[in-house]
Amino acid sequence: MVQMRELDVIGQISGLLGWDQEVMMPPKAAAMRAEQLAWLSKEGHTRMTTPEVGELISAAESEVNGSEVEQGNIRIIRDSYDKATKKPTEFVEEKARHTSKSIVSWTEAREKNDFSLFRDDLAKMIDMSRQLAGYLGYEDNPYDALLDLYESGLSVAKLDPLFQGLRDSSVPLIKAVSELENKPDCSWVHKHPWPKASQEALSQAISEAIGFDFQAGRRDESTHPFCGGSNPDDVRWTTRYDEKEPYGAIYGTMHETGHALYEQGRPRDLDFQPAGEANGLGVHESQSRLWENQVGRSLAFCEWSFPMWQEHFPANFEGVTPEMLWQAVNQVEATLIRVEADEATYNLHIMIRYEIEKKLINGELEVDDLPDAWDDMYEEFLGIRSSTRTEGVLQDIHWSFGAFGYFPTYTLGNLYSAQLLQAAEKDIGSIDEQVRRGEFTPLLDWMRTHVHARGSILEPSDHIEEATGEQPKPDAFVAYLADKIGRLYGV
Ligand code: ZN
């Protein structure tokens, strides 16, 4: 469909302008850039919602014998068309206007530690999100309509058992670690500064080693690390540097390289087709977390990368062993801030947001009870309570732009990555041994075949089942975490 090709090109141009905005653009260009991006977005929306597209989809749907790629294309286009046409235009405009206002009041409220400054705008955003769920439609739960925006087919019925499994295993594990008297000594990390130039060199070397093609992409610096760009021949990722500690930069590098490898591995025979796109946020996050955590935070990876760390930071590594590096990149501790959380506690931060969003959208929790409900859940599941709203309910930007339903995809990424790694290991043998020798190709090739090359031909949960033999489950992740925490802390 020629319309899809043009929509894809619009998306590619927006991707490049968005990258430029975060990485290169001079400050005075902001207002005009907003105009450019808004025009592209409106143009895309107009082209997607013409009656002609609706007729083409209906015609294609009546020809039932298409290949799996054709069926995938039709499913995705139908879904985008329905989502774009079910919302009244006035509602879309009103939500865009309200979002700009609401981000401003959230920013101020967070700075001043004063929830009341954000209260009215958040109340309206929750209300609009409930309305949106009504426009989009749902079978069992209004929240399902919003979850489906970020991962196609996702629902409360699918997520409840996943979070239940995580909660039952993680809560006791974290409690056991927090009660330990003797924890590994990681004070060596803060004895010397970590020069930025050396961090950049190591970031580049590691990204190259795990397989990113720098002839088809770039590494840059930005305040908020991300992976963007326009197509598999032009993938742009960023990281940020802090001379007090290097892990944000290096593990950020592995995270964004994971996203970037996925983009570079998309099926080129499906260029410009929806089925050739990456498959939703959960699967995307599985690829970033695979390289960042499952590979990057393993003892094997610390052993392999150790000589590189020593080469780039000779003073910092005097008297340090690979085992000490491994301990330092895996410190488990219940903390208040999601983006700083470790692998063990991270999913509980997400579970808390998931439970709260479900209640807010279903009308079981109202905005005035939200800040305390937040703190109570932190106390219940992580054993800590925030003394400020800034470090409590105001910490994340997501709700200010109405992204209810987004958070769970972070946890799905963790679960999928463990399940995929387990399946890969059955096919290609011990990944630890390969990683220890710096052989990353077999694992990347497996992901290329089973994840990247499959685009979004199947819905995410069916895609995971095709790759691993099972629908998404918490078991592989739970086992991985219990094993790792056991080895690190002896609990
Ligand atoms: Zn990510």
CSV table of C-alpha atoms and ligand atoms in Angstrom, one decimal:
chain,number,residue,atom,x,y,z
A,1,MET,CA,0.0,0.0,0.0
A,2,VAL,CA,1.6,3.2,-1.1
A,3,GLN,CA,0.0,5.1,1.8
A,4,MET,CA,2.0,2.9,4.2
A,5,ARG,CA,5.2,3.7,2.5
A,6,GLU,CA,4.6,7.4,2.8
A,7,LEU,CA,3.6,7.1,6.5
A,8,ASP,CA,6.8,5.1,7.1
A,9,VAL,CA,8.9,7.9,5.5
A,10,ILE,CA,7.1,10.5,7.6
A,11,GLY,CA,8.1,8.4,10.7
A,12,GLN,CA,11.7,8.2,9.5
A,13,ILE,CA,11.9,12.0,9.1
A,14,SER,CA,10.3,12.6,12.5
A,15,GLY,CA,12.8,10.2,14.0
A,16,LEU,CA,15.8,12.1,12.7
A,17,LEU,CA,14.4,15.5,13.7
A,18,GLY,CA,13.7,14.1,17.2
A,19,TRP,CA,17.2,12.8,17.5
A,20,ASP,CA,18.6,16.2,16.4
A,21,GLN,CA,16.4,17.9,19.0
A,22,GLU,CA,17.9,15.9,21.8
A,23,VAL,CA,21.5,15.9,20.6
A,24,MET,CA,22.5,18.7,18.3
A,25,MET,CA,19.9,21.4,18.1
A,26,PRO,CA,20.7,24.9,19.3
A,27,PRO,CA,18.3,26.2,22.0
A,28,LYS,CA,16.7,28.9,19.9
A,29,ALA,CA,15.5,26.4,17.4
A,30,ALA,CA,13.1,24.7,19.8
A,31,ALA,CA,9.9,26.6,18.8
A,32,MET,CA,10.3,26.1,15.1
A,33,ARG,CA,11.3,22.4,15.6
A,34,ALA,CA,8.1,21.9,17.5
A,35,GLU,CA,6.2,23.3,14.5
A,36,GLN,CA,8.0,20.9,12.1
A,37,LEU,CA,7.3,17.9,14.3
A,38,ALA,CA,3.7,18.9,14.8
A,39,TRP,CA,3.2,19.3,11.1
A,40,LEU,CA,4.6,15.8,10.4
A,41,SER,CA,2.5,14.3,13.1
A,42,LYS,CA,-0.7,16.0,11.7
A,43,GLU,CA,0.2,14.9,8.2
A,44,GLY,CA,0.7,11.3,9.3
A,45,HIS,CA,-2.6,11.3,11.1
A,46,THR,CA,-4.5,12.8,8.1
A,47,ARG,CA,-3.0,10.2,5.8
A,48,MET,CA,-3.8,7.4,8.1
A,49,THR,CA,-7.4,8.3,8.7
A,50,THR,CA,-8.8,8.9,5.2
A,51,PRO,CA,-11.9,6.9,4.3
A,52,GLU,CA,-9.8,5.4,1.4
A,53,VAL,CA,-7.5,3.7,3.9
A,54,GLY,CA,-10.5,2.3,5.7
A,55,GLU,CA,-11.8,0.8,2.4
A,56,LEU,CA,-8.5,-0.6,1.4
A,57,ILE,CA,-8.2,-2.4,4.8
A,58,SER,CA,-11.7,-3.8,4.5
A,59,ALA,CA,-11.0,-5.1,1.0
A,60,ALA,CA,-7.7,-6.7,2.2
A,61,GLU,CA,-9.5,-8.3,5.1
A,62,SER,CA,-12.0,-10.0,2.9
A,63,GLU,CA,-9.1,-11.8,1.0
A,64,VAL,CA,-8.5,-14.4,3.8
A,65,ASN,CA,-5.6,-16.4,2.3
A,66,GLY,CA,-2.7,-14.0,2.7
A,67,SER,CA,0.7,-15.0,3.9
A,68,GLU,CA,1.7,-14.4,7.5
A,69,VAL,CA,3.4,-11.2,6.5
A,70,GLU,CA,0.2,-9.9,4.8
A,71,GLN,CA,-1.9,-11.0,7.7
A,72,GLY,CA,0.5,-9.2,10.1
A,73,ASN,CA,0.4,-6.0,7.9
A,74,ILE,CA,-3.4,-6.0,7.8
A,75,ARG,CA,-3.7,-6.7,11.6
A,76,ILE,CA,-1.4,-3.8,12.4
A,77,ILE,CA,-2.9,-1.3,9.9
A,78,ARG,CA,-6.4,-2.1,11.1
A,79,ASP,CA,-5.3,-1.6,14.6
A,80,SER,CA,-3.7,1.8,13.9
A,81,TYR,CA,-6.6,2.9,11.8
A,82,ASP,CA,-9.2,2.0,14.4
A,83,LYS,CA,-7.1,3.7,17.2
A,84,ALA,CA,-6.7,6.8,15.0
A,85,THR,CA,-10.4,7.1,14.0
A,86,LYS,CA,-12.1,6.1,17.2
A,87,LYS,CA,-11.1,9.3,19.0
A,88,PRO,CA,-13.0,12.5,18.2
A,89,THR,CA,-10.7,15.2,16.7
A,90,GLU,CA,-11.7,17.7,19.5
A,91,PHE,CA,-10.6,15.1,22.1
A,92,VAL,CA,-7.2,14.6,20.4
A,93,GLU,CA,-6.6,18.4,20.3
A,94,GLU,CA,-7.8,18.9,23.8
A,95,LYS,CA,-5.5,16.2,25.1
A,96,ALA,CA,-2.5,17.6,23.2
A,97,ARG,CA,-3.2,21.1,24.7
A,98,HIS,CA,-3.7,19.7,28.2
A,99,THR,CA,-0.5,17.6,27.9
A,100,SER,CA,1.6,20.7,27.4
A,101,LYS,CA,0.0,22.4,30.4
A,102,SER,CA,0.2,19.4,32.6
A,103,ILE,CA,4.0,18.7,31.9
A,104,VAL,CA,4.7,22.3,33.1
A,105,SER,CA,2.7,21.9,36.3
A,106,TRP,CA,4.3,18.5,37.0
A,107,THR,CA,7.8,20.0,36.5
A,108,GLU,CA,7.0,22.8,39.0
A,109,ALA,CA,5.3,20.5,41.5
A,110,ARG,CA,8.2,18.2,41.4
A,111,GLU,CA,10.7,21.0,41.9
A,112,LYS,CA,8.8,22.5,44.8
A,113,ASN,CA,7.8,19.2,46.4
A,114,ASP,CA,4.2,20.3,46.3
A,115,PHE,CA,1.6,17.8,44.9
A,116,SER,CA,-1.2,20.4,45.0
A,117,LEU,CA,0.4,22.3,42.1
A,118,PHE,CA,-0.1,19.2,39.9
A,119,ARG,CA,-3.3,17.9,41.4
A,120,ASP,CA,-5.9,19.5,39.1
A,121,ASP,CA,-4.0,18.8,35.9
A,122,LEU,CA,-3.5,15.2,36.9
A,123,ALA,CA,-7.1,14.8,37.9
A,124,LYS,CA,-8.1,16.0,34.4
A,125,MET,CA,-5.5,13.7,32.8
A,126,ILE,CA,-6.9,10.7,34.7
A,127,ASP,CA,-10.3,11.7,33.6
A,128,MET,CA,-9.3,12.1,30.0
A,129,SER,CA,-7.5,8.7,30.1
A,130,ARG,CA,-10.8,7.1,31.4
A,131,GLN,CA,-12.5,8.8,28.5
A,132,LEU,CA,-9.9,7.5,26.0
A,133,ALA,CA,-10.4,4.0,27.2
A,134,GLY,CA,-14.1,4.4,26.5
A,135,TYR,CA,-13.4,5.6,22.9
A,136,LEU,CA,-11.0,2.8,22.2
A,137,GLY,CA,-13.2,0.2,23.7
A,138,TYR,CA,-12.4,-2.9,25.9
A,139,GLU,CA,-13.9,-6.2,26.9
A,140,ASP,CA,-13.2,-6.8,30.6
A,141,ASN,CA,-11.3,-3.8,32.0
A,142,PRO,CA,-11.0,-0.2,30.9
A,143,TYR,CA,-7.3,-0.3,31.7
A,144,ASP,CA,-6.9,-3.0,29.0
A,145,ALA,CA,-7.6,-0.3,26.3
A,146,LEU,CA,-4.7,1.7,27.5
A,147,LEU,CA,-2.3,-1.2,28.0
A,148,ASP,CA,-2.9,-2.2,24.4
A,149,LEU,CA,-1.6,1.2,23.2
A,150,TYR,CA,1.9,0.2,24.3
A,151,GLU,CA,1.9,-3.5,23.7
A,152,SER,CA,-0.6,-4.9,21.3
A,153,GLY,CA,-2.9,-7.4,23.0
A,154,LEU,CA,-1.7,-6.7,26.6
A,155,SER,CA,-4.4,-6.9,29.3
A,156,VAL,CA,-4.9,-7.1,33.1
A,157,ALA,CA,-5.7,-10.8,32.7
A,158,LYS,CA,-2.3,-11.3,31.2
A,159,LEU,CA,-0.4,-9.1,33.6
A,160,ASP,CA,-1.9,-10.0,36.9
A,161,PRO,CA,-0.3,-13.5,37.1
A,162,LEU,CA,3.1,-12.1,35.9
A,163,PHE,CA,3.2,-9.5,38.7
A,164,GLN,CA,1.9,-12.0,41.2
A,165,GLY,CA,4.7,-14.4,40.4
A,166,LEU,CA,7.3,-11.6,40.7
A,167,ARG,CA,5.9,-10.2,43.9
A,168,ASP,CA,5.9,-13.6,45.6
A,169,SER,CA,9.5,-14.3,44.8
A,170,SER,CA,11.1,-10.8,44.9
A,171,VAL,CA,9.7,-9.5,48.2
A,172,PRO,CA,11.2,-12.2,50.5
A,173,LEU,CA,14.5,-12.1,48.5
A,174,ILE,CA,14.9,-8.3,48.9
A,175,LYS,CA,14.0,-8.5,52.6
A,176,ALA,CA,16.6,-11.2,53.2
A,177,VAL,CA,19.3,-9.1,51.5
A,178,SER,CA,18.3,-5.9,53.4
A,179,GLU,CA,18.7,-7.8,56.7
A,180,LEU,CA,22.2,-9.0,55.9
A,181,GLU,CA,25.0,-7.6,58.2
A,182,ASN,CA,27.9,-8.1,55.9
A,183,LYS,CA,27.6,-6.9,52.3
A,184,PRO,CA,30.3,-6.7,49.7
A,185,ASP,CA,32.5,-3.6,50.1
A,186,CYS,CA,32.1,-1.4,47.0
A,187,SER,CA,33.8,1.7,48.4
A,188,TRP,CA,36.7,1.3,45.8
A,189,VAL,CA,34.3,2.8,43.2
A,190,HIS,CA,34.4,6.2,44.8
A,191,LYS,CA,38.2,6.4,45.5
A,192,HIS,CA,39.1,8.0,42.2
A,193,PRO,CA,37.3,10.0,39.5
A,194,TRP,CA,36.3,8.3,36.3
A,195,PRO,CA,37.5,10.5,33.3
A,196,LYS,CA,34.8,11.1,30.7
A,197,ALA,CA,37.2,10.5,27.8
A,198,SER,CA,38.0,7.0,29.1
A,199,GLN,CA,34.3,6.3,29.6
A,200,GLU,CA,33.6,7.3,26.0
A,201,ALA,CA,36.4,5.1,24.7
A,202,LEU,CA,35.1,2.1,26.7
A,203,SER,CA,31.5,2.8,25.7
A,204,GLN,CA,32.6,2.7,22.0
A,205,ALA,CA,34.7,-0.5,22.4
A,206,ILE,CA,31.9,-2.4,24.2
A,207,SER,CA,29.2,-1.4,21.7
A,208,GLU,CA,31.4,-2.5,18.8
A,209,ALA,CA,32.3,-5.8,20.6
A,210,ILE,CA,28.7,-6.8,21.1
A,211,GLY,CA,27.9,-6.2,17.4
A,212,PHE,CA,26.6,-2.6,16.8
A,213,ASP,CA,27.4,-1.6,13.2
A,214,PHE,CA,28.9,2.0,13.3
A,215,GLN,CA,28.6,2.2,9.5
A,216,ALA,CA,24.9,2.2,10.0
A,217,GLY,CA,24.5,4.3,13.2
A,218,ARG,CA,26.0,6.6,15.7
A,219,ARG,CA,26.8,7.0,19.4
A,220,ASP,CA,26.2,10.5,20.9
A,221,GLU,CA,25.6,12.1,24.3
A,222,SER,CA,22.3,13.4,25.6
A,223,THR,CA,20.7,14.3,28.9
A,224,HIS,CA,18.2,11.4,28.7
A,225,PRO,CA,19.7,8.4,26.9
A,226,PHE,CA,17.6,6.9,24.1
A,227,CYS,CA,17.8,5.0,20.9
A,228,GLY,CA,16.3,6.6,17.8
A,229,GLY,CA,17.2,7.5,14.2
A,230,SER,CA,15.2,6.7,11.1
A,231,ASN,CA,15.8,3.2,9.7
A,232,PRO,CA,18.0,0.1,10.1
A,233,ASP,CA,20.8,1.9,8.0
A,234,ASP,CA,20.7,4.9,10.4
A,235,VAL,CA,20.3,4.0,14.0
A,236,ARG,CA,21.2,6.6,16.6
A,237,TRP,CA,21.8,5.9,20.3
A,238,THR,CA,23.0,8.0,23.2
A,239,THR,CA,24.4,7.7,26.6
A,240,ARG,CA,25.5,10.2,29.4
A,241,TYR,CA,28.6,10.5,31.5
A,242,ASP,CA,29.2,11.1,35.2
A,243,GLU,CA,32.8,11.3,36.4
A,244,LYS,CA,31.8,10.1,39.9
A,245,GLU,CA,30.8,6.7,38.6
A,246,PRO,CA,31.0,5.0,35.2
A,247,TYR,CA,28.2,2.5,35.4
A,248,GLY,CA,25.4,4.8,34.2
A,249,ALA,CA,27.4,5.5,31.0
A,250,ILE,CA,28.6,1.9,30.4
A,251,TYR,CA,25.4,0.0,31.3
A,252,GLY,CA,23.4,2.8,29.5
A,253,THR,CA,25.6,2.0,26.5
A,254,MET,CA,24.7,-1.7,26.7
A,255,HIS,CA,21.0,-0.9,27.2
A,256,GLU,CA,20.8,1.5,24.2
A,257,THR,CA,23.0,-0.8,22.1
A,258,GLY,CA,20.5,-3.6,22.7
A,259,HIS,CA,17.7,-1.4,21.4
A,260,ALA,CA,19.9,-0.4,18.5
A,261,LEU,CA,20.9,-4.0,17.5
A,262,TYR,CA,17.2,-4.8,17.3
A,263,GLU,CA,16.6,-1.9,14.9
A,264,GLN,CA,19.6,-2.8,12.8
A,265,GLY,CA,18.4,-6.4,12.6
A,266,ARG,CA,14.9,-5.7,11.3
A,267,PRO,CA,13.9,-7.7,8.2
A,268,ARG,CA,15.0,-5.7,5.1
A,269,ASP,CA,12.6,-7.4,2.7
A,270,LEU,CA,9.9,-5.7,4.8
A,271,ASP,CA,11.2,-2.2,4.5
A,272,PHE,CA,8.3,0.4,4.6
A,273,GLN,CA,5.8,-2.3,5.8
A,274,PRO,CA,4.3,-2.3,9.3
A,275,ALA,CA,5.1,-5.9,9.8
A,276,GLY,CA,8.8,-5.0,9.4
A,277,GLU,CA,8.8,-2.7,12.4
A,278,ALA,CA,10.1,-3.7,15.8
A,279,ASN,CA,7.4,-5.4,17.9
A,280,GLY,CA,6.1,-3.1,20.6
A,281,LEU,CA,7.7,-1.7,23.7
A,282,GLY,CA,8.0,-4.9,25.8
A,283,VAL,CA,9.9,-6.9,23.1
A,284,HIS,CA,12.1,-3.8,22.5
A,285,GLU,CA,12.9,-3.6,26.1
A,286,SER,CA,13.7,-7.3,26.2
A,287,GLN,CA,16.6,-6.6,23.8
A,288,SER,CA,18.0,-3.7,25.8
A,289,ARG,CA,17.8,-5.5,29.1
A,290,LEU,CA,19.2,-8.7,27.7
A,291,TRP,CA,22.5,-6.9,26.9
A,292,GLU,CA,22.5,-4.6,29.8
A,293,ASN,CA,21.6,-7.0,32.6
A,294,GLN,CA,21.5,-10.7,31.6
A,295,VAL,CA,24.8,-10.4,29.7
A,296,GLY,CA,26.4,-7.1,31.0
A,297,ARG,CA,25.9,-7.7,34.7
A,298,SER,CA,27.0,-11.4,34.6
A,299,LEU,CA,30.2,-12.5,36.2
A,300,ALA,CA,31.3,-13.8,32.8
A,301,PHE,CA,31.0,-10.4,31.2
A,302,CYS,CA,32.8,-8.7,34.1
A,303,GLU,CA,35.7,-11.2,33.6
A,304,TRP,CA,35.8,-10.7,29.9
A,305,SER,CA,35.6,-6.9,30.1
A,306,PHE,CA,38.0,-6.6,33.0
A,307,PRO,CA,41.2,-6.0,31.0
A,308,MET,CA,39.4,-3.2,29.1
A,309,TRP,CA,38.3,-1.5,32.3
A,310,GLN,CA,41.9,-1.8,33.6
A,311,GLU,CA,43.3,-0.4,30.3
A,312,HIS,CA,41.0,2.7,30.3
A,313,PHE,CA,41.0,3.3,34.1
A,314,PRO,CA,44.4,2.1,35.4
A,315,ALA,CA,44.2,4.0,38.7
A,316,ASN,CA,40.7,3.0,39.6
A,317,PHE,CA,41.4,-0.7,39.2
A,318,GLU,CA,44.4,-1.1,41.4
A,319,GLY,CA,43.7,-4.0,43.8
A,320,VAL,CA,40.3,-4.7,42.2
A,321,THR,CA,39.2,-8.1,40.9
A,322,PRO,CA,36.6,-9.1,38.3
A,323,GLU,CA,34.5,-10.4,41.1
A,324,MET,CA,34.6,-7.0,42.9
A,325,LEU,CA,33.5,-5.3,39.6
A,326,TRP,CA,30.6,-7.8,39.4
A,327,GLN,CA,29.6,-7.1,43.0
A,328,ALA,CA,29.7,-3.3,42.3
A,329,VAL,CA,27.4,-3.5,39.3
A,330,ASN,CA,24.9,-5.7,41.1
A,331,GLN,CA,24.2,-4.0,44.5
A,332,VAL,CA,20.7,-4.8,45.7
A,333,GLU,CA,19.1,-2.2,47.9
A,334,ALA,CA,15.5,-1.0,48.3
A,335,THR,CA,15.5,2.7,47.2
A,336,LEU,CA,12.8,5.2,46.5
A,337,ILE,CA,13.6,6.1,42.9
A,338,ARG,CA,12.7,3.8,40.0
A,339,VAL,CA,15.3,4.9,37.5
A,340,GLU,CA,18.1,4.2,40.0
A,341,ALA,CA,16.7,0.8,41.1
A,342,ASP,CA,18.6,-2.5,40.7
A,343,GLU,CA,17.4,-5.6,38.9
A,344,ALA,CA,15.8,-7.2,41.9
A,345,THR,CA,13.9,-4.2,43.2
A,346,TYR,CA,13.1,-2.6,39.8
A,347,ASN,CA,10.0,-4.7,39.0
A,348,LEU,CA,8.4,-3.9,42.4
A,349,HIS,CA,8.6,-0.2,41.5
A,350,ILE,CA,6.7,-1.1,38.3
A,351,MET,CA,4.2,-3.4,40.1
A,352,ILE,CA,3.3,-0.5,42.4
A,353,ARG,CA,2.6,1.8,39.4
A,354,TYR,CA,0.7,-1.0,37.7
A,355,GLU,CA,-1.6,-1.6,40.7
A,356,ILE,CA,-2.1,2.2,41.1
A,357,GLU,CA,-2.9,2.8,37.5
A,358,LYS,CA,-5.4,0.0,37.4
A,359,LYS,CA,-7.3,1.5,40.3
A,360,LEU,CA,-7.1,5.0,39.0
A,361,ILE,CA,-8.5,4.1,35.6
A,362,ASN,CA,-11.2,1.8,37.1
A,363,GLY,CA,-12.3,4.6,39.4
A,364,GLU,CA,-11.3,2.7,42.6
A,365,LEU,CA,-8.7,5.4,43.6
A,366,GLU,CA,-9.1,9.1,43.3
A,367,VAL,CA,-6.4,11.7,42.9
A,368,ASP,CA,-6.5,13.1,46.4
A,369,ASP,CA,-5.8,9.7,47.9
A,370,LEU,CA,-3.0,9.0,45.4
A,371,PRO,CA,0.1,10.4,47.2
A,372,ASP,CA,-0.5,8.5,50.4
A,373,ALA,CA,-1.5,5.3,48.5
A,374,TRP,CA,1.8,5.5,46.7
A,375,ASP,CA,3.8,5.8,50.0
A,376,ASP,CA,1.8,3.0,51.6
A,377,MET,CA,2.6,0.6,48.8
A,378,TYR,CA,6.3,1.5,49.0
A,379,GLU,CA,6.3,0.7,52.6
A,380,GLU,CA,4.4,-2.5,52.1
A,381,PHE,CA,6.5,-3.9,49.3
A,382,LEU,CA,9.9,-2.3,49.6
A,383,GLY,CA,9.9,-1.4,53.3
A,384,ILE,CA,10.7,2.3,52.8
A,385,ARG,CA,8.7,5.4,52.8
A,386,SER,CA,9.4,8.7,51.0
A,387,SER,CA,9.6,11.8,53.2
A,388,THR,CA,8.9,14.1,50.2
A,389,ARG,CA,6.4,14.0,47.3
A,390,THR,CA,9.3,14.7,44.9
A,391,GLU,CA,10.8,11.3,45.7
A,392,GLY,CA,7.4,9.7,45.9
A,393,VAL,CA,4.4,10.1,43.6
A,394,LEU,CA,6.0,13.0,41.7
A,395,GLN,CA,9.1,11.3,40.5
A,396,ASP,CA,8.0,10.1,37.0
A,397,ILE,CA,7.0,12.2,34.1
A,398,HIS,CA,4.7,9.6,32.5
A,399,TRP,CA,1.4,10.5,34.0
A,400,SER,CA,1.9,14.2,33.2
A,401,PHE,CA,1.5,13.3,29.5
A,402,GLY,CA,-1.2,10.7,30.1
A,403,ALA,CA,0.9,7.6,29.5
A,404,PHE,CA,-1.1,5.3,31.7
A,405,GLY,CA,-0.3,1.7,30.7
A,406,TYR,CA,3.3,2.4,29.7
A,407,PHE,CA,5.1,1.3,32.9
A,408,PRO,CA,4.3,-2.5,32.7
A,409,THR,CA,6.3,-2.8,29.4
A,410,TYR,CA,9.5,-2.2,31.4
A,411,THR,CA,8.8,-5.3,33.4
A,412,LEU,CA,7.7,-7.3,30.4
A,413,GLY,CA,11.1,-6.5,28.9
A,414,ASN,CA,12.8,-8.1,32.0
A,415,LEU,CA,10.6,-11.2,31.8
A,416,TYR,CA,11.0,-11.7,28.1
A,417,SER,CA,14.7,-11.2,28.2
A,418,ALA,CA,15.2,-14.0,30.7
A,419,GLN,CA,12.8,-16.3,28.8
A,420,LEU,CA,14.6,-15.6,25.5
A,421,LEU,CA,18.0,-16.2,27.0
A,422,GLN,CA,16.9,-19.5,28.4
A,423,ALA,CA,15.6,-20.6,25.0
A,424,ALA,CA,18.7,-19.4,23.2
A,425,GLU,CA,20.9,-21.4,25.7
A,426,LYS,CA,19.1,-24.6,24.7
A,427,ASP,CA,20.0,-24.0,21.1
A,428,ILE,CA,23.6,-22.6,21.3
A,429,GLY,CA,25.0,-23.9,24.6
A,430,SER,CA,26.5,-22.1,27.5
A,431,ILE,CA,26.2,-18.4,27.0
A,432,ASP,CA,28.4,-17.7,30.0
A,433,GLU,CA,31.3,-19.6,28.4
A,434,GLN,CA,30.9,-17.7,25.2
A,435,VAL,CA,30.6,-14.3,26.9
A,436,ARG,CA,33.7,-15.1,29.0
A,437,ARG,CA,35.6,-15.5,25.7
A,438,GLY,CA,34.0,-12.4,24.2
A,439,GLU,CA,32.0,-14.4,21.7
A,440,PHE,CA,28.8,-12.5,21.3
A,441,THR,CA,27.9,-13.5,17.8
A,442,PRO,CA,26.1,-16.7,18.5
A,443,LEU,CA,23.7,-15.0,21.0
A,444,LEU,CA,23.2,-12.0,18.6
A,445,ASP,CA,22.6,-14.3,15.7
A,446,TRP,CA,20.0,-16.2,17.7
A,447,MET,CA,18.2,-13.0,18.6
A,448,ARG,CA,18.4,-11.9,14.9
A,449,THR,CA,16.7,-15.0,13.7
A,450,HIS,CA,14.1,-15.5,16.5
A,451,VAL,CA,13.3,-11.9,17.4
A,452,HIS,CA,14.7,-9.1,15.1
A,453,ALA,CA,14.0,-10.8,11.7
A,454,ARG,CA,10.4,-11.6,12.7
A,455,GLY,CA,9.5,-7.9,12.9
A,456,SER,CA,6.0,-7.5,14.2
A,457,ILE,CA,4.4,-10.3,12.1
A,458,LEU,CA,3.0,-11.8,15.2
A,459,GLU,CA,1.5,-10.2,18.3
A,460,PRO,CA,4.1,-9.8,21.0
A,461,SER,CA,2.9,-12.6,23.3
A,462,ASP,CA,2.6,-15.0,20.3
A,463,HIS,CA,6.1,-13.9,19.1
A,464,ILE,CA,7.5,-14.8,22.5
A,465,GLU,CA,5.8,-18.1,22.3
A,466,GLU,CA,7.2,-18.8,18.9
A,467,ALA,CA,10.7,-17.9,20.0
A,468,THR,CA,10.7,-19.8,23.4
A,469,GLY,CA,7.9,-22.4,23.1
A,470,GLU,CA,5.8,-20.8,25.9
A,471,GLN,CA,3.6,-17.8,26.4
A,472,PRO,CA,5.2,-15.1,28.6
A,473,LYS,CA,5.8,-16.3,32.2
A,474,PRO,CA,7.7,-15.0,35.2
A,475,ASP,CA,9.5,-18.3,35.8
A,476,ALA,CA,12.7,-17.8,33.9
A,477,PHE,CA,13.3,-14.3,35.4
A,478,VAL,CA,12.4,-15.5,38.9
A,479,ALA,CA,14.9,-18.4,38.6
A,480,TYR,CA,17.6,-16.1,37.2
A,481,LEU,CA,17.2,-13.6,39.9
A,482,ALA,CA,17.2,-16.1,42.8
A,483,ASP,CA,20.3,-17.8,41.4
A,484,LYS,CA,22.2,-14.5,41.0
A,485,ILE,CA,21.2,-13.0,44.4
A,486,GLY,CA,22.1,-16.3,46.0
A,487,ARG,CA,25.6,-16.2,44.4
A,488,LEU,CA,26.1,-12.5,45.3
A,489,TYR,CA,24.8,-12.5,48.8
A,490,GLY,CA,24.5,-16.1,49.9
A,491,VAL,CA,20.8,-15.9,50.7
B,1,ZN,ZN,14.9,0.9,27.1
